[in-house]
CSV table of C-alpha atoms in Angstrom, one decimal:
chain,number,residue,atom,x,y,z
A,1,UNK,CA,2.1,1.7,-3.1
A,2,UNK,CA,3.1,4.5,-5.6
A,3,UNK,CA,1.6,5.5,-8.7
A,4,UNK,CA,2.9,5.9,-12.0
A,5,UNK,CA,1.9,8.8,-14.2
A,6,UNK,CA,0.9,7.5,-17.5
A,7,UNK,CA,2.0,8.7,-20.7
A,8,UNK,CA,-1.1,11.0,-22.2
A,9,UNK,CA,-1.5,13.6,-25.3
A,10,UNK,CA,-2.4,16.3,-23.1
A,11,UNK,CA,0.1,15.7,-19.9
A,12,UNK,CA,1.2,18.9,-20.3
A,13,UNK,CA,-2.1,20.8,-20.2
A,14,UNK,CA,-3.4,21.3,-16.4
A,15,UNK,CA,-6.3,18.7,-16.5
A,16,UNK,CA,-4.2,16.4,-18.5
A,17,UNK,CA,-1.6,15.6,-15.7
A,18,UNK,CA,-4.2,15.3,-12.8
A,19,UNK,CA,-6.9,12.8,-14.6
A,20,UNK,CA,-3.7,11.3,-15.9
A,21,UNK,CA,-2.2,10.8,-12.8
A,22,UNK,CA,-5.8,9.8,-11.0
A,23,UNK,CA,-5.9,6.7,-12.9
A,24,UNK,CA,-2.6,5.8,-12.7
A,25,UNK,CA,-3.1,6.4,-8.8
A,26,UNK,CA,-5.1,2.8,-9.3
A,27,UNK,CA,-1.4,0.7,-10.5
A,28,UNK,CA,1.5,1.4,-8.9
A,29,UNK,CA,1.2,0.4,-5.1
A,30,UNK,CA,-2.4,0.4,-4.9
A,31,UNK,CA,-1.9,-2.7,-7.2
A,32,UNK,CA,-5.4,-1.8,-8.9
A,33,UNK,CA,-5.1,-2.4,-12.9
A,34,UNK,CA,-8.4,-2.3,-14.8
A,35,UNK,CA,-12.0,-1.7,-13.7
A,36,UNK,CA,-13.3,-3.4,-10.5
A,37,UNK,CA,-14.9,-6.6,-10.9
A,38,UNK,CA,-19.1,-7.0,-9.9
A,39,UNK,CA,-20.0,-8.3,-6.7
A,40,UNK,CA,-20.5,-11.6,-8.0
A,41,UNK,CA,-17.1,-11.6,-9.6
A,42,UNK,CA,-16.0,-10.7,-6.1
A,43,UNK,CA,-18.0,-13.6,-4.9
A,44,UNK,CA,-16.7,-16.2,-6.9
A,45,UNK,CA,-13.0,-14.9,-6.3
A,46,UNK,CA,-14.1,-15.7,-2.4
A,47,UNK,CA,-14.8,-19.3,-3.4
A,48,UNK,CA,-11.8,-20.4,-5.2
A,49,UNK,CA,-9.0,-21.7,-4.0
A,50,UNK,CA,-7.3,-18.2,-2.3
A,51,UNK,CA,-3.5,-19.9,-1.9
A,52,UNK,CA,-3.8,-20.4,1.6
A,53,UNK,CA,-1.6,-19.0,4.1
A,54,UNK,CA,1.2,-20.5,5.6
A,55,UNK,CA,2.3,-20.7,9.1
A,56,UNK,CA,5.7,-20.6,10.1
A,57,UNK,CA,7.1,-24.1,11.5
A,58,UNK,CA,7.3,-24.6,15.3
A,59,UNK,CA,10.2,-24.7,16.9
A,60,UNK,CA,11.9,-26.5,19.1
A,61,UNK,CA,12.0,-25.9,22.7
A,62,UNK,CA,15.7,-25.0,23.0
A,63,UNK,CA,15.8,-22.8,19.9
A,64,UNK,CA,16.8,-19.3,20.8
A,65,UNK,CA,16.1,-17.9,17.3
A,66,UNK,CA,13.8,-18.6,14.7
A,67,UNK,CA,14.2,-18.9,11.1
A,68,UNK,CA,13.6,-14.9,10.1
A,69,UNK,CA,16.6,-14.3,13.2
A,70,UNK,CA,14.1,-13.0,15.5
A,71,UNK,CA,15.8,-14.0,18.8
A,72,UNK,CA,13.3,-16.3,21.4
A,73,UNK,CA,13.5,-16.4,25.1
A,74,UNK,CA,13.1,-19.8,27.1
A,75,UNK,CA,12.3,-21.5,24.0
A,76,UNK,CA,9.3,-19.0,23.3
A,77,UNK,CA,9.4,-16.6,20.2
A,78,UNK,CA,8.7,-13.4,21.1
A,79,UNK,CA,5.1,-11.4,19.9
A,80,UNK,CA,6.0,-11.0,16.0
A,81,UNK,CA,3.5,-12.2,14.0
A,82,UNK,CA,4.1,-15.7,11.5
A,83,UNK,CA,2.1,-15.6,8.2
A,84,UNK,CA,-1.5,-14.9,8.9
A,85,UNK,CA,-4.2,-17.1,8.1
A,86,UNK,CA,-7.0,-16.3,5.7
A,87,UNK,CA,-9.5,-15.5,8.3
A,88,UNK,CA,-7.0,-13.2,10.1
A,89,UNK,CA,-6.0,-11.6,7.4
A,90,UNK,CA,-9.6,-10.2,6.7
A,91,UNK,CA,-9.7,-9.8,10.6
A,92,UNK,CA,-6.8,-7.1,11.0
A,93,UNK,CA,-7.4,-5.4,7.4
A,94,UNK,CA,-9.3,-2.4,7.2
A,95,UNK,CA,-13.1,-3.4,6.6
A,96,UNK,CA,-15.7,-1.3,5.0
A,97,UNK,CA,-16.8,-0.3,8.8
A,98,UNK,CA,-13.5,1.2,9.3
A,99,UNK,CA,-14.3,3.9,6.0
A,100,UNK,CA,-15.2,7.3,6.9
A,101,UNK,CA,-17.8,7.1,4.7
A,102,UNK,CA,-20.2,4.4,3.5
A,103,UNK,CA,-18.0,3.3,0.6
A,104,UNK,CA,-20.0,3.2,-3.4
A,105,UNK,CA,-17.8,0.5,-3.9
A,106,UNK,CA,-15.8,-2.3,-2.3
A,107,UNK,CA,-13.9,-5.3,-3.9
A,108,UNK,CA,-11.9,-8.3,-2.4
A,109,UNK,CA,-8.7,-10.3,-4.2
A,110,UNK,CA,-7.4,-13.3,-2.8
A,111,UNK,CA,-5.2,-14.7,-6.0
A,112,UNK,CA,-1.6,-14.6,-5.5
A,113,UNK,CA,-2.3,-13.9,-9.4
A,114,UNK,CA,-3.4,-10.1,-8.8
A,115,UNK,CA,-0.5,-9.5,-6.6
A,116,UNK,CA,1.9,-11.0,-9.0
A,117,UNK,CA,0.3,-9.6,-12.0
A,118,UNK,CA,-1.4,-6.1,-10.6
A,119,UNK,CA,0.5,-5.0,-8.2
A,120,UNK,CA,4.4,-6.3,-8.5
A,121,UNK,CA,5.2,-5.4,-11.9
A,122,UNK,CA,8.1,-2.9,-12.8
A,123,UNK,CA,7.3,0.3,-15.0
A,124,UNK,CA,9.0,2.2,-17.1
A,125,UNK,CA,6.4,5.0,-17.0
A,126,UNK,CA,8.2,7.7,-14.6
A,127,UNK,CA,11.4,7.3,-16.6
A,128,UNK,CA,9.3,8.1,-19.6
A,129,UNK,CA,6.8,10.8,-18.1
A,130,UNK,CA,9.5,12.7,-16.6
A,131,UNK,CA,14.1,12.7,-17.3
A,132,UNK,CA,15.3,10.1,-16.1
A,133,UNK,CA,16.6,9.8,-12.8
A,134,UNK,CA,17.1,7.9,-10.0
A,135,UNK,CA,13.7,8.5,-8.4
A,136,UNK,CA,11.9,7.9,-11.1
A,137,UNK,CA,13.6,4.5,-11.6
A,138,UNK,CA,13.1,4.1,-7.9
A,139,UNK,CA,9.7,4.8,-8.5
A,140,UNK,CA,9.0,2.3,-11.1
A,141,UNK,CA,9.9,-0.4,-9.5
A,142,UNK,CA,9.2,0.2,-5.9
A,143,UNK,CA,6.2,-2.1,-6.2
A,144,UNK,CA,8.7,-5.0,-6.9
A,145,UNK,CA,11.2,-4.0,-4.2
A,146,UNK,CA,8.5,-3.8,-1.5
A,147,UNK,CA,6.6,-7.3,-2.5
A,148,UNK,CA,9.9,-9.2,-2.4
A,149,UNK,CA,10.3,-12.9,-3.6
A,150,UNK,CA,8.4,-15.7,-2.9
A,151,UNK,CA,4.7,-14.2,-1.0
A,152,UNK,CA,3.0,-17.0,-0.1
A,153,UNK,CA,-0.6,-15.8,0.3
A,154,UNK,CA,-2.4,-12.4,0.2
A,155,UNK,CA,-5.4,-10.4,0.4
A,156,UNK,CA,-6.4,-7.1,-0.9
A,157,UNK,CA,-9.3,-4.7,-0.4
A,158,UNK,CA,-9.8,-1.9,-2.9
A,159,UNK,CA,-12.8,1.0,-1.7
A,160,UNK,CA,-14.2,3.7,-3.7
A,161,UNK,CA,-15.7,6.6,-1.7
A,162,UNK,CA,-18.1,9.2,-2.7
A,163,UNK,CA,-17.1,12.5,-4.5
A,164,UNK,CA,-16.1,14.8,-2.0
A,165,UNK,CA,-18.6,17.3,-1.5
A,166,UNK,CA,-17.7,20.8,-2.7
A,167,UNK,CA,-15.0,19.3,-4.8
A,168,UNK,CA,-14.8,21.0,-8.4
A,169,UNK,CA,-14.0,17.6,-10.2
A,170,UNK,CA,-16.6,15.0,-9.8
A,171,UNK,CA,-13.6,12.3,-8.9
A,172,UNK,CA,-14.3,9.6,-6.1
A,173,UNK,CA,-11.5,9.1,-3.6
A,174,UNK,CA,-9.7,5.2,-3.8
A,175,UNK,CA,-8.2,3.6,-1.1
A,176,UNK,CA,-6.3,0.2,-1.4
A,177,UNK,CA,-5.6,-2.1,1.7
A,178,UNK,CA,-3.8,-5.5,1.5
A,179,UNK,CA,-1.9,-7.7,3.4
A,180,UNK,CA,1.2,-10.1,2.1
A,181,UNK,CA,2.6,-13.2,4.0
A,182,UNK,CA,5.8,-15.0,3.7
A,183,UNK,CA,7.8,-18.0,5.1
A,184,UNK,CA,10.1,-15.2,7.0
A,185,UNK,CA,10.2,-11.7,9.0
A,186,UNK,CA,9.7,-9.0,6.7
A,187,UNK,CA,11.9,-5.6,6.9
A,188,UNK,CA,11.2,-2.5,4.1
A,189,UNK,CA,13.3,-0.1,5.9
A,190,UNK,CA,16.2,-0.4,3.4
A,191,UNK,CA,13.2,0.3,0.4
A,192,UNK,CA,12.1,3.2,1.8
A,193,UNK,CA,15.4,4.4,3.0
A,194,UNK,CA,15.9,4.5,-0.9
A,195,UNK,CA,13.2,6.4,-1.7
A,196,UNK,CA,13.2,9.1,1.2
A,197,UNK,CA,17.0,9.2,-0.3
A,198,UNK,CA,16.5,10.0,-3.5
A,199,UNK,CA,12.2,11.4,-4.1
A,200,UNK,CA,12.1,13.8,-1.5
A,201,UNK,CA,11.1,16.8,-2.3
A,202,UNK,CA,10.1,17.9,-6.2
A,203,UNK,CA,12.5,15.2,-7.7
A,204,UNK,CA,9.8,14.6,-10.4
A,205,UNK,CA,9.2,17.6,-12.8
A,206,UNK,CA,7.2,17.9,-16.2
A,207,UNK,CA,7.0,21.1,-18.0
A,208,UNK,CA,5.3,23.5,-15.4
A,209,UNK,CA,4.0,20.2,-13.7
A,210,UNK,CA,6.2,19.1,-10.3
A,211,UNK,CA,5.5,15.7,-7.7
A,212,UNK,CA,6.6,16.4,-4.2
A,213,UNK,CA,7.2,13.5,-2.6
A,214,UNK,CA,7.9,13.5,1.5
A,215,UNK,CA,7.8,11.0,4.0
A,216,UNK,CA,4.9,9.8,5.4
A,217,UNK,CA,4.7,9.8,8.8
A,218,UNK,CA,2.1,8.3,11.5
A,219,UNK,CA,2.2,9.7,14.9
A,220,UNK,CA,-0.7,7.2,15.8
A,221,UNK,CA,1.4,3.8,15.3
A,222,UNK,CA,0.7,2.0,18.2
A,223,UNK,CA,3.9,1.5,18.1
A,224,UNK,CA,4.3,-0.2,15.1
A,225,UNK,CA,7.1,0.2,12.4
A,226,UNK,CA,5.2,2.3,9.8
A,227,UNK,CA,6.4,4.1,6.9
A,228,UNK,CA,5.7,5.6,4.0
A,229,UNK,CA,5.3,8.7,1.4
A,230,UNK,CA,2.6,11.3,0.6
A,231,UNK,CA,2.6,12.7,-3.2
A,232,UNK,CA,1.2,16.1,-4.8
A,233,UNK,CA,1.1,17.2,-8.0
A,234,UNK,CA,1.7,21.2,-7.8
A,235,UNK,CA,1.4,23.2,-10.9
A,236,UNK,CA,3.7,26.3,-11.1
A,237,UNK,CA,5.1,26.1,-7.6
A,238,UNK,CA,1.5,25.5,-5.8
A,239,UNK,CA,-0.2,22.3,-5.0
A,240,UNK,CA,-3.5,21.4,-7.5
A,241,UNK,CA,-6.6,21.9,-6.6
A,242,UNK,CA,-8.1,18.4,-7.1
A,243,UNK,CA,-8.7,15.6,-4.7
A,244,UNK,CA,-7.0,13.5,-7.5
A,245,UNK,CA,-3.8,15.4,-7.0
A,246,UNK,CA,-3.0,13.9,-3.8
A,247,UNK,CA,-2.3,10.5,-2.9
A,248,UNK,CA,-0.7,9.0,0.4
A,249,UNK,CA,1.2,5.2,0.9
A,250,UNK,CA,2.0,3.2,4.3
A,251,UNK,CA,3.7,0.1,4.9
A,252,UNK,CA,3.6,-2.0,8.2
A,253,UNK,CA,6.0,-4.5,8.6
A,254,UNK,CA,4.4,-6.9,10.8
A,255,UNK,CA,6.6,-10.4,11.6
A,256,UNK,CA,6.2,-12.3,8.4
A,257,UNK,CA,3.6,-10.0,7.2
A,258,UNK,CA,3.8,-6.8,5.2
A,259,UNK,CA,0.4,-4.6,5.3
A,260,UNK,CA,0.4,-1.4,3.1
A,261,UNK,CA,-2.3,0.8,3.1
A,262,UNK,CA,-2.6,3.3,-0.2
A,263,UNK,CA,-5.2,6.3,-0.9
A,264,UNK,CA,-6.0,8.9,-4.1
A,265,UNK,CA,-8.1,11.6,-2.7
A,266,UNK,CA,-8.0,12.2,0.6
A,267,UNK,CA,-6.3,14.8,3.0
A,268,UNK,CA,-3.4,14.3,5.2
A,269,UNK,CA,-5.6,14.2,8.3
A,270,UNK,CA,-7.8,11.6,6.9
A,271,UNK,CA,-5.5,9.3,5.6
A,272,UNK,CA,-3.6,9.5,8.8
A,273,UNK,CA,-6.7,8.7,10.6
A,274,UNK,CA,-7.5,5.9,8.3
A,275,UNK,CA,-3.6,5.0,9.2
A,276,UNK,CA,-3.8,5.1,12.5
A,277,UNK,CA,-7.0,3.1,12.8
A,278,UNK,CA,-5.3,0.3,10.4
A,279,UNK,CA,-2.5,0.1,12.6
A,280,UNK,CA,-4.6,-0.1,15.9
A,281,UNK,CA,-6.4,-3.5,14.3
A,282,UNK,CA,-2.6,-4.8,13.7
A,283,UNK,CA,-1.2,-3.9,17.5
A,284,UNK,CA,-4.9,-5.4,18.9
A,285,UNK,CA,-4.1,-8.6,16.6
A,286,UNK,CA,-0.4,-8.8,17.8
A,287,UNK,CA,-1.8,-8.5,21.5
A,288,UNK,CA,-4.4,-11.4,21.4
A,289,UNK,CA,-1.2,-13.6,20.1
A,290,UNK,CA,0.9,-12.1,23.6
A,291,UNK,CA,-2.4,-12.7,25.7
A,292,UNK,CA,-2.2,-16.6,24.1
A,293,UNK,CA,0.9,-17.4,24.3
């Protein structure tokens, strides 16, 4: 997910851009607006009615492709993934055991409602923060590029971490993992192809204040399609010294499934750690399905 920077009275003094941009780091992508709801508001979201998943239709015996074009031998489709159910969606999602630390915080959305109201809403806040261009109209609506039309379930974790140690801000590191499913096969590549097109590099200037974008890339995939971007906010050609300042994105498109996994605080090695791990729990899913089929 990317992040907008917000509009602020002091976005061109140095703190001003990076507390600016840390809460922002909480929209965009992550698809966190607001503060977190209590446990028992996390509770109660559990017991309504989370718009269950759908699972794709079977097909017949003689089909030799199914309805996302995904071609089938002897009438069997081959290992991509249809919609996942509620239970696996909180089965392959990163789980609070998965953190690298014992997370302060940890709340659970099921409501098609956050995604359609949180998370896949177009901005106008790039275009406003810095000239507009095409990345940062790219940028404000890549949340509603990626998401698509028509989800029909969801589920979304959001973690906060503990202050790094050492850090000279006392900011907590987010990360956001959630998990989309549809009626068809899911492909990104043409969203992100955009992006990397036009955001790579220090596309995104203000005053003395730059984002560099580049493409995120996970060595670790277990050979799954991943991609993504990593942000930071440098200050007079040199990256800021503040956890806050740094934010990574992934996407996984998994059969009718699209997973993204965002962060706002931690280092390249640690979210691609966290990456790789989130993957692993998606190529382990996809293998129980081969092992059953």
């Amino acid at each position: 997910m990317l992040l907008p920077i917000l509009r602020s009275p002091t976005r061109n003094s140095p703190r001003g851009v990076v507390s600016v941009f840390a809460v922002a780091a909480i929209g965009l992508l992550t698809g966190c607006g607001g503060s977190s709801p209590s446990d028992a508001e996390v509770e109660q979201q559990g017991t309504q009615g989370a718009n269950g998943a759908t699972t794709g239709a079977e097909e017949p015996a003689t089909s030799q492709e199914d309805a996302s074009g995904r071609s089938t031998q002897n009438g069997e489709e081959d290992a991509e993934p249809h919609a996942l159910t509620d239970e696996e969606k909180l089965e392959v999602l990163l789980s609070t055991a998965d953190m690298p630390v014992s997370p302060e915080g940890h709340s659970t959305y099921e409501s098609l409602s956050y995604f359609q109201e949180s998370i896949a809403v177009e901005y106008t806040l790039y275009q406003e923060t810095f000239d507009e261009s095409e990345c940062s109209a790219v940028m404000d609506r890549i949340n509603i590029d990626l998401i698509g039309e028509e989800p029909q379930s969801g589920l979304a974790h959001a973690y906060t971490l503990p202050a790094e140690e050492g850090s000279d801000e006392d900011y907590r590191p987010h990360i956001y993992v959630w998990v989309l499913s549809y009626d068809r096969g899911v492909d990104t590549s043409s969203v992100w192809n955009h992006v990397h097109e036009h955001c790579t590099g220090g596309q995104l200037a203000s005053g003395t204040e730059e984002v560099e974008i580049a493409p995120f890339t996970l060595e670790d995939s277990a050979e799954l399609r991943t991609d993504g971007i990593s942000m930071v906010i440098h200050r007079d050609g040199e990256p800021i010294a503040s956890p806050a300042a740094v934010r990574h994105s992934m996407t996984v498109d998994f059969g009718d499934n699209l997973v993204m996994l965002s962060a706002v605080g931690l280092d390249d090695s640690e979210f691609a750690e966290l990456a790789a791990v989130q993957a692993q729990k998606l190529a382990d899913h996809a293998e129980t399905l081969d092992e059953e089929a």
